[in-house]
Coordinates of C-alpha atoms and ligand atoms in Angstrom, one line a residue:
M99 CA 139.3 154.6 136.8
G100 CA 137.7 154.3 133.3
D101 CA 136.1 151.4 131.5
H102 CA 139.4 149.6 130.9
V103 CA 142.2 149.0 133.3
L104 CA 145.6 147.2 133.0
L105 CA 146.6 144.8 135.7
T106 CA 150.1 143.2 135.9
G107 CA 150.9 140.2 138.1
A108 CA 147.4 138.7 137.8
T109 CA 148.8 135.1 137.6
G110 CA 150.4 135.6 141.0
F111 CA 149.1 135.2 144.5
L112 CA 148.0 138.8 145.3
G113 CA 147.4 139.7 141.7
G114 CA 144.8 136.9 141.4
Y115 CA 142.8 138.5 144.2
L116 CA 143.2 141.9 142.7
A117 CA 141.8 140.7 139.5
G118 CA 138.9 139.1 141.4
E119 CA 138.2 142.4 143.3
L120 CA 138.4 144.5 140.1
L121 CA 135.9 142.1 138.4
T122 CA 133.6 141.9 141.4
R123 CA 133.6 145.5 142.6
T124 CA 134.0 147.5 139.3
S125 CA 132.5 147.2 135.8
A126 CA 135.9 147.7 134.2
T127 CA 137.3 145.4 131.5
V128 CA 140.6 144.1 133.0
H129 CA 143.5 143.8 130.6
C130 CA 146.0 141.4 132.2
L131 CA 149.7 141.5 131.2
V132 CA 150.6 137.8 131.1
R133 CA 153.9 136.3 130.3
G134 CA 154.2 133.8 127.5
R135 CA 152.5 133.4 124.1
S136 CA 148.8 133.3 123.4
G137 CA 147.4 130.0 124.4
G138 CA 150.5 129.3 126.6
G139 CA 150.7 128.5 130.3
G140 CA 150.2 132.1 131.5
E141 CA 146.6 132.2 130.2
A142 CA 145.7 128.9 131.8
R143 CA 147.2 130.0 135.2
L144 CA 145.3 133.3 135.1
L145 CA 142.0 131.5 134.4
A146 CA 142.7 128.9 137.1
G147 CA 143.5 131.8 139.5
L148 CA 140.3 133.5 138.7
R149 CA 138.3 130.3 139.4
R150 CA 140.1 129.9 142.7
V151 CA 139.1 133.4 143.9
G152 CA 135.6 132.8 142.7
A153 CA 135.6 135.6 140.1
D154 CA 133.5 135.5 137.0
A155 CA 135.5 136.7 134.1
D156 CA 132.2 137.5 132.4
G157 CA 133.9 138.5 129.1
R158 CA 135.7 141.3 131.0
V159 CA 139.2 139.8 131.1
R160 CA 141.6 140.5 128.2
M161 CA 145.0 138.8 127.9
V162 CA 147.9 141.0 127.0
H163 CA 150.8 138.8 126.2
G164 CA 154.0 140.6 127.2
N165 CA 156.9 140.8 129.6
L166 CA 158.0 143.5 132.0
R167 CA 161.6 142.8 131.1
K168 CA 161.2 143.6 127.4
P169 CA 161.2 147.0 125.6
R170 CA 157.6 148.4 125.4
L171 CA 156.6 145.5 127.7
G172 CA 157.2 143.1 124.8
L173 CA 154.2 144.5 122.8
S174 CA 154.1 145.6 119.2
D175 CA 154.0 149.3 118.5
R176 CA 150.3 149.0 117.6
E177 CA 149.3 146.9 120.6
Y178 CA 151.3 149.3 122.9
A179 CA 149.7 152.5 121.5
R180 CA 146.2 150.9 121.5
L181 CA 146.5 149.7 125.1
A182 CA 147.9 153.1 126.3
E183 CA 144.9 154.9 124.6
R184 CA 142.3 152.6 126.1
I185 CA 143.2 152.2 129.7
G186 CA 142.0 154.6 132.4
A187 CA 144.2 153.1 135.2
V188 CA 147.1 150.7 135.8
Y189 CA 147.4 148.3 138.7
H190 CA 151.0 147.3 138.8
C191 CA 151.4 144.3 141.0
A192 CA 153.9 142.1 139.1
A193 CA 157.3 141.7 140.5
S194 CA 160.0 139.2 141.0
V195 CA 159.5 138.3 144.6
N196 CA 162.8 136.4 145.2
L197 CA 164.1 137.3 148.6
A198 CA 167.5 135.6 148.0
A199 CA 168.4 137.1 144.6
H200 CA 170.9 139.9 144.1
R201 CA 169.6 143.4 143.2
D202 CA 171.0 143.2 139.7
R203 CA 169.1 140.1 138.9
L204 CA 165.8 141.6 140.0
A205 CA 166.2 145.1 138.7
P206 CA 165.2 144.4 135.1
T207 CA 161.7 143.2 136.3
N208 CA 161.2 145.3 139.5
V209 CA 162.8 148.6 138.5
E210 CA 163.0 148.7 134.7
G211 CA 159.7 146.9 134.5
T212 CA 158.1 149.5 136.7
R213 CA 159.6 152.3 134.5
A214 CA 158.1 150.5 131.5
V215 CA 154.7 150.5 133.1
L216 CA 155.0 154.2 134.0
A217 CA 156.1 155.0 130.4
L218 CA 153.0 153.3 129.1
A219 CA 150.8 155.4 131.5
G220 CA 152.5 158.5 130.2
H221 CA 152.5 157.5 126.5
G222 CA 151.5 160.2 124.1
G223 CA 151.3 162.8 126.9
R224 CA 148.7 160.9 128.8
R225 CA 148.7 160.9 132.5
T226 CA 147.0 157.6 133.3
P227 CA 147.0 156.9 137.1
V228 CA 149.2 154.1 138.3
H229 CA 148.5 152.1 141.4
L230 CA 151.8 150.6 142.5
V231 CA 151.9 147.6 144.7
S232 CA 155.1 148.1 146.8
T233 CA 156.0 146.5 150.2
Q234 CA 156.8 147.6 153.7
G235 CA 160.1 145.8 153.0
V236 CA 161.3 149.1 151.6
F237 CA 162.1 150.1 155.1
I238 CA 163.1 146.7 156.5
A239 CA 166.5 148.1 157.7
S240 CA 165.3 151.4 159.0
R241 CA 165.8 150.7 162.7
A242 CA 169.5 150.2 162.2
A243 CA 169.5 153.4 160.2
G244 CA 167.9 155.3 163.1
A245 CA 164.1 155.2 162.5
A246 CA 162.0 153.3 165.1
V247 CA 158.6 154.2 163.7
I248 CA 157.5 154.5 160.0
A249 CA 154.1 156.0 159.0
E250 CA 152.7 156.3 155.5
D251 CA 154.2 159.9 155.1
T252 CA 157.6 159.1 156.6
P253 CA 160.3 159.8 154.1
V254 CA 162.2 156.6 153.3
P255 CA 165.8 157.2 152.3
S256 CA 167.8 154.5 150.5
A257 CA 169.5 153.2 153.6
Y258 CA 166.2 152.0 155.0
A259 CA 165.9 149.4 152.3
G260 CA 169.0 147.5 153.5
D261 CA 171.1 145.2 151.3
I262 CA 168.4 142.7 150.3
G263 CA 168.1 142.8 146.5
Y264 CA 164.3 142.5 146.6
T265 CA 163.7 145.3 149.1
R266 CA 166.2 147.5 147.3
T267 CA 164.6 147.0 143.9
K268 CA 161.1 147.7 145.4
W269 CA 162.5 150.9 146.9
E270 CA 163.9 151.9 143.6
A271 CA 160.5 151.2 141.9
E272 CA 158.8 153.5 144.4
E273 CA 161.3 156.2 143.7
A274 CA 160.8 155.8 139.9
A275 CA 157.1 156.1 140.4
R276 CA 157.3 159.2 142.5
A277 CA 159.6 160.8 140.0
A278 CA 157.3 160.0 137.0
D279 CA 155.1 162.5 135.3
V280 CA 151.9 160.5 136.0
P281 CA 149.6 160.4 139.0
V282 CA 150.7 157.5 141.3
A283 CA 149.3 155.9 144.5
V284 CA 151.6 153.5 146.4
Y285 CA 150.3 150.6 148.4
R286 CA 152.6 148.9 150.9
P287 CA 151.4 145.5 152.2
G288 CA 153.3 143.9 155.0
V289 CA 153.4 140.1 154.9
V290 CA 150.4 139.0 152.9
L291 CA 148.7 136.2 154.7
G292 CA 146.3 133.6 153.3
H293 CA 142.7 134.2 152.6
S294 CA 140.8 134.9 155.8
A295 CA 138.0 132.4 155.1
T296 CA 139.7 129.7 152.9
G297 CA 143.3 129.7 154.2
H298 CA 144.5 129.8 150.5
C299 CA 148.1 131.2 150.8
S300 CA 151.3 131.4 148.9
D301 CA 153.2 128.1 148.8
N302 CA 156.6 129.7 148.7
D303 CA 156.6 133.0 150.5
F304 CA 158.7 133.6 153.6
L305 CA 156.1 132.4 156.1
A306 CA 155.5 129.1 154.2
R307 CA 159.2 128.5 154.0
L308 CA 159.8 129.4 157.7
L309 CA 157.0 126.9 158.7
R310 CA 158.6 124.2 156.5
A311 CA 162.0 124.8 158.1
V312 CA 160.8 124.8 161.7
V313 CA 158.7 121.7 161.2
R314 CA 161.6 120.0 159.3
V315 CA 164.1 120.5 162.2
G316 CA 161.5 120.1 164.9
A317 CA 162.5 123.3 166.6
A318 CA 161.5 127.0 166.5
P319 CA 163.7 129.8 167.6
D320 CA 162.8 131.9 170.6
C321 CA 163.1 135.4 169.1
E322 CA 161.9 139.0 169.4
G323 CA 161.0 139.3 165.7
D324 CA 157.6 140.4 164.5
I325 CA 155.9 141.3 161.3
T326 CA 153.0 143.3 160.1
V327 CA 150.3 141.4 158.3
S328 CA 146.9 141.2 156.7
P329 CA 145.0 138.5 154.8
V330 CA 145.3 138.6 151.0
D331 CA 141.5 139.3 150.5
H332 CA 141.9 142.4 152.8
V333 CA 144.9 143.7 150.9
A334 CA 143.2 143.3 147.5
R335 CA 140.0 144.9 148.7
T336 CA 141.8 147.8 150.3
I337 CA 143.8 148.5 147.1
V338 CA 140.7 148.4 144.9
D339 CA 138.7 150.5 147.4
L340 CA 141.3 153.2 147.7
S341 CA 142.1 153.3 144.0
Q342 CA 138.6 154.3 143.2
R343 CA 138.9 157.5 145.3
P344 CA 140.5 160.3 143.3
D345 CA 142.2 161.6 146.4
A346 CA 144.2 158.4 146.7
L347 CA 146.5 159.6 144.0
G348 CA 149.7 161.1 145.4
G349 CA 149.2 159.0 148.5
T350 CA 151.0 156.1 150.2
F351 CA 149.1 153.4 152.1
H352 CA 149.9 150.7 154.6
T353 CA 147.5 147.9 154.2
T354 CA 148.3 146.1 157.5
H355 CA 146.8 145.5 160.9
P356 CA 147.9 148.1 163.4
E357 CA 149.4 145.4 165.8
H358 CA 152.5 143.5 164.9
L359 CA 152.4 139.7 164.9
A360 CA 155.2 138.1 166.9
F361 CA 156.9 135.0 165.5
R362 CA 156.5 133.5 169.0
E363 CA 152.8 133.6 168.5
V364 CA 153.0 132.0 165.1
F365 CA 155.1 129.1 166.5
D366 CA 152.7 128.7 169.4
H367 CA 149.9 128.3 167.0
A368 CA 151.8 125.7 165.0
R369 CA 152.5 123.8 168.2
A370 CA 148.9 124.0 169.4
L371 CA 147.8 122.8 166.0
G372 CA 149.9 119.7 166.4
Y373 CA 153.5 120.2 165.2
P374 CA 156.0 119.2 167.9
L375 CA 158.3 122.2 168.0
R376 CA 160.9 122.4 170.7
E377 CA 161.9 126.0 171.6
C378 CA 165.6 126.7 171.0
S379 CA 167.8 129.8 170.8
L380 CA 168.4 131.5 167.4
R381 CA 172.0 130.3 167.5
E382 CA 171.0 126.7 168.1
W383 CA 168.3 126.9 165.3
H384 CA 170.9 128.2 162.9
G385 CA 173.1 125.2 163.8
L386 CA 170.2 122.8 163.3
L387 CA 169.6 124.3 159.8
R388 CA 173.3 124.0 159.0
D389 CA 173.4 120.3 160.1
D390 CA 170.4 119.8 157.8
I391 CA 171.7 121.8 154.8
G392 CA 171.2 118.9 152.4
S393 CA 167.4 119.4 152.7
S394 CA 165.9 122.1 150.5
D395 CA 163.9 123.5 153.5
S396 CA 167.0 124.2 155.6
F397 CA 169.0 125.3 152.6
V398 CA 166.4 127.8 151.5
M399 CA 166.1 129.2 155.1
L400 CA 169.9 129.7 155.3
A401 CA 169.9 131.3 151.8
L402 CA 167.3 133.8 153.1
W403 CA 169.3 134.6 156.3
K404 CA 169.5 138.4 155.5
V405 CA 165.7 138.4 155.7
V406 CA 165.7 136.2 158.8
D407 CA 168.1 138.7 160.4
H408 CA 165.4 141.4 160.2
L409 CA 162.1 139.5 160.5
L410 CA 163.3 137.2 163.4
A411 CA 165.4 140.0 164.8
T412 CA 168.7 138.2 165.3
R413 CA 170.0 141.4 166.8
P414 CA 167.9 144.2 168.4
E415 CA 169.0 146.7 165.8
Y416 CA 167.8 144.4 163.0
R417 CA 164.2 144.4 164.2
I418 CA 161.7 145.9 161.8
P419 CA 160.5 149.4 162.8
R420 CA 157.1 150.0 164.4
I421 CA 154.8 150.4 161.3
D422 CA 152.0 152.9 161.6
S423 CA 149.0 152.2 159.4
S424 CA 146.6 154.6 161.1
A425 CA 146.3 157.1 158.3
T426 CA 145.2 154.3 155.9
L427 CA 142.8 152.8 158.4
A428 CA 141.3 156.3 159.0
R429 CA 140.5 156.5 155.3
T430 CA 139.2 153.0 154.8
G431 CA 137.7 152.3 158.2
A432 CA 138.5 148.6 157.6
V433 CA 140.8 147.0 160.1
P434 CA 142.0 143.6 158.8
P435 CA 141.0 140.6 160.8
W436 CA 143.6 139.5 163.3
P437 CA 145.2 136.1 162.4
D438 CA 144.2 134.0 165.4
R439 CA 144.6 130.2 165.9
D440 CA 141.7 129.3 163.7
F441 CA 143.1 131.5 161.0
F442 CA 146.5 129.7 161.2
G443 CA 144.6 126.4 161.3
R444 CA 143.1 127.2 157.9
T445 CA 146.5 128.3 156.6
I446 CA 148.2 125.1 157.8
D447 CA 145.4 122.9 156.4
H448 CA 145.9 124.6 153.1
L449 CA 149.7 124.1 153.2
V450 CA 149.2 120.4 154.2
G451 CA 146.7 119.9 151.4
R452 CA 149.3 121.3 149.0
E453 CA 151.9 119.0 150.5
V454 CA 154.0 122.1 151.4
L455 CA 153.8 121.0 155.0
P456 CA 153.7 117.4 156.3
P457 CA 150.4 116.2 157.8
L458 CA 149.8 117.2 161.4
P459 CA 151.2 114.4 163.5
L460 CA 149.2 115.2 166.7
A461 CA 145.6 115.9 167.4
R462 CA 144.8 119.5 167.7
T463 CA 144.4 121.1 171.1
Ligands
LIG755 N1 153.4 138.1 149.1 C1 153.7 139.1 150.0 O1 153.7 138.8 151.2 C2 153.9 140.5 149.6 C3 154.2 141.4 150.6 C4 154.4 142.7 150.2 C5 154.3 143.1 148.9 N2 154.1 142.2 147.9 C6 154.1 142.7 146.6 O2 152.9 142.2 146.0 C7 153.1 141.9 144.6 C8 152.7 140.5 144.3 O3 153.4 139.6 145.1 P1 153.0 138.0 145.1 O4 153.4 137.5 146.4 O5 151.6 137.9 144.6 O6 154.0 137.5 144.0 P2 153.9 136.2 143.0 O7 152.8 135.3 143.5 O8 155.3 135.7 142.8 O9 153.4 136.9 141.7 C9 154.3 137.7 140.9 C10 153.6 138.1 139.6 O10 154.4 138.9 138.8 C11 154.5 138.3 137.5 N3 155.8 138.6 136.9 C12 157.0 138.4 137.4 N4 158.0 138.7 136.5 C13 157.3 139.2 135.4 C14 157.7 139.7 134.2 N5 159.0 139.8 133.8 N6 156.8 140.2 133.3 C15 155.4 140.1 133.6 N7 155.0 139.6 134.8 C16 155.9 139.2 135.7 C17 154.3 136.9 137.7 O11 154.0 136.2 136.5 P3 154.3 134.6 136.3 O12 153.0 134.0 136.8 O13 154.4 134.5 134.8 O14 155.5 134.3 137.0 C18 153.2 136.9 138.7 O15 152.0 137.1 138.1 C19 154.6 142.2 144.3 O16 154.7 143.5 143.8 C20 155.2 142.1 145.7 O17 156.4 142.9 145.8 C21 153.9 140.9 148.2

């Protein structure tokens, strides 16, 4: 991987943990592409994130002030050439993770930004390896398109990505990476859960927003939907572990637990932890959200309805496919911890502490 690596997305949720893993488990200097000017907010957020994950920057973090949406990543010719010469690997984790936005709004970051990263890796005829963080969302609509099971080596045609801008652009990014003349490994997390020990999780991902919405309307839908998951620390460790093996290049990896997590189980945990959630039908739940559309929690859930269709399986054909991660698990030998009630207790405590969720009204059972 070399003495120097480039990491994008280090100010984000998963990227912060990737930075921590790279600093803890390798001796590389980590160049972090950070938005904004020198001394701006990006730098402070990166350093705060590193403190949160307990990583010691130890003089091995270098800020690269740039932007995926700009030509040459927003770097000067000199900076760009120097960075390309120096780095032995790229970890491309940055993306616009907006599940409601149209494809055209996300493409400059998610597709063109990925092309710009691939171009840097290939600059001057180099073939610097790129480790691309993708998502299992690239086949969110595959059941309706005729595929019930997807493994790491299953071909993923365009139709499998559905008509959600985010999943489409992540699919396009994978395609661009596979077509590029640099060695690439693709890592597909499922839903990235909070840290297995601390509960630190994203404040605004789908799960946090879903929990807000069900707590807000006091009801959770009875549904067949399920997701594949793993805690953020497991995802980051798996990526850094695999990326250090030369035979990872050319491969695709699913970083998730082999079992799917049913939303029924998630709602049961929330109930047992103290939130009074009446069970209702999907149809009734949709009505409750509509009646409450003036609140941002209900409004956002309705805005994400295309994602709800698939994850909560509003129709049998929308349900996500069975996702096989056995080839990845056979390589790493590391099965992610299963998110049990205690796990969700830590997640909910974190979200309550951040005032994302209201305090638990009842004593825990
Ligand atoms: N979270 C999940 O459940 C999940 C599941 C599967 C896959 N993934 C993938 O994992 C990766 C990280 O997701 P996340 O949840 O950690 O997202 P996140 O917290 O929203 O972080 C996104 C990161 O990308 C950076 N970024 C966005 N636009 C940029 C631009 N134009 N130029 C440079 N940097 C830019 C952000 O920088 P700022 O801080 O400046 O905004 C931030 O560091 C993404 O590739 C996502 O597709 C996530």
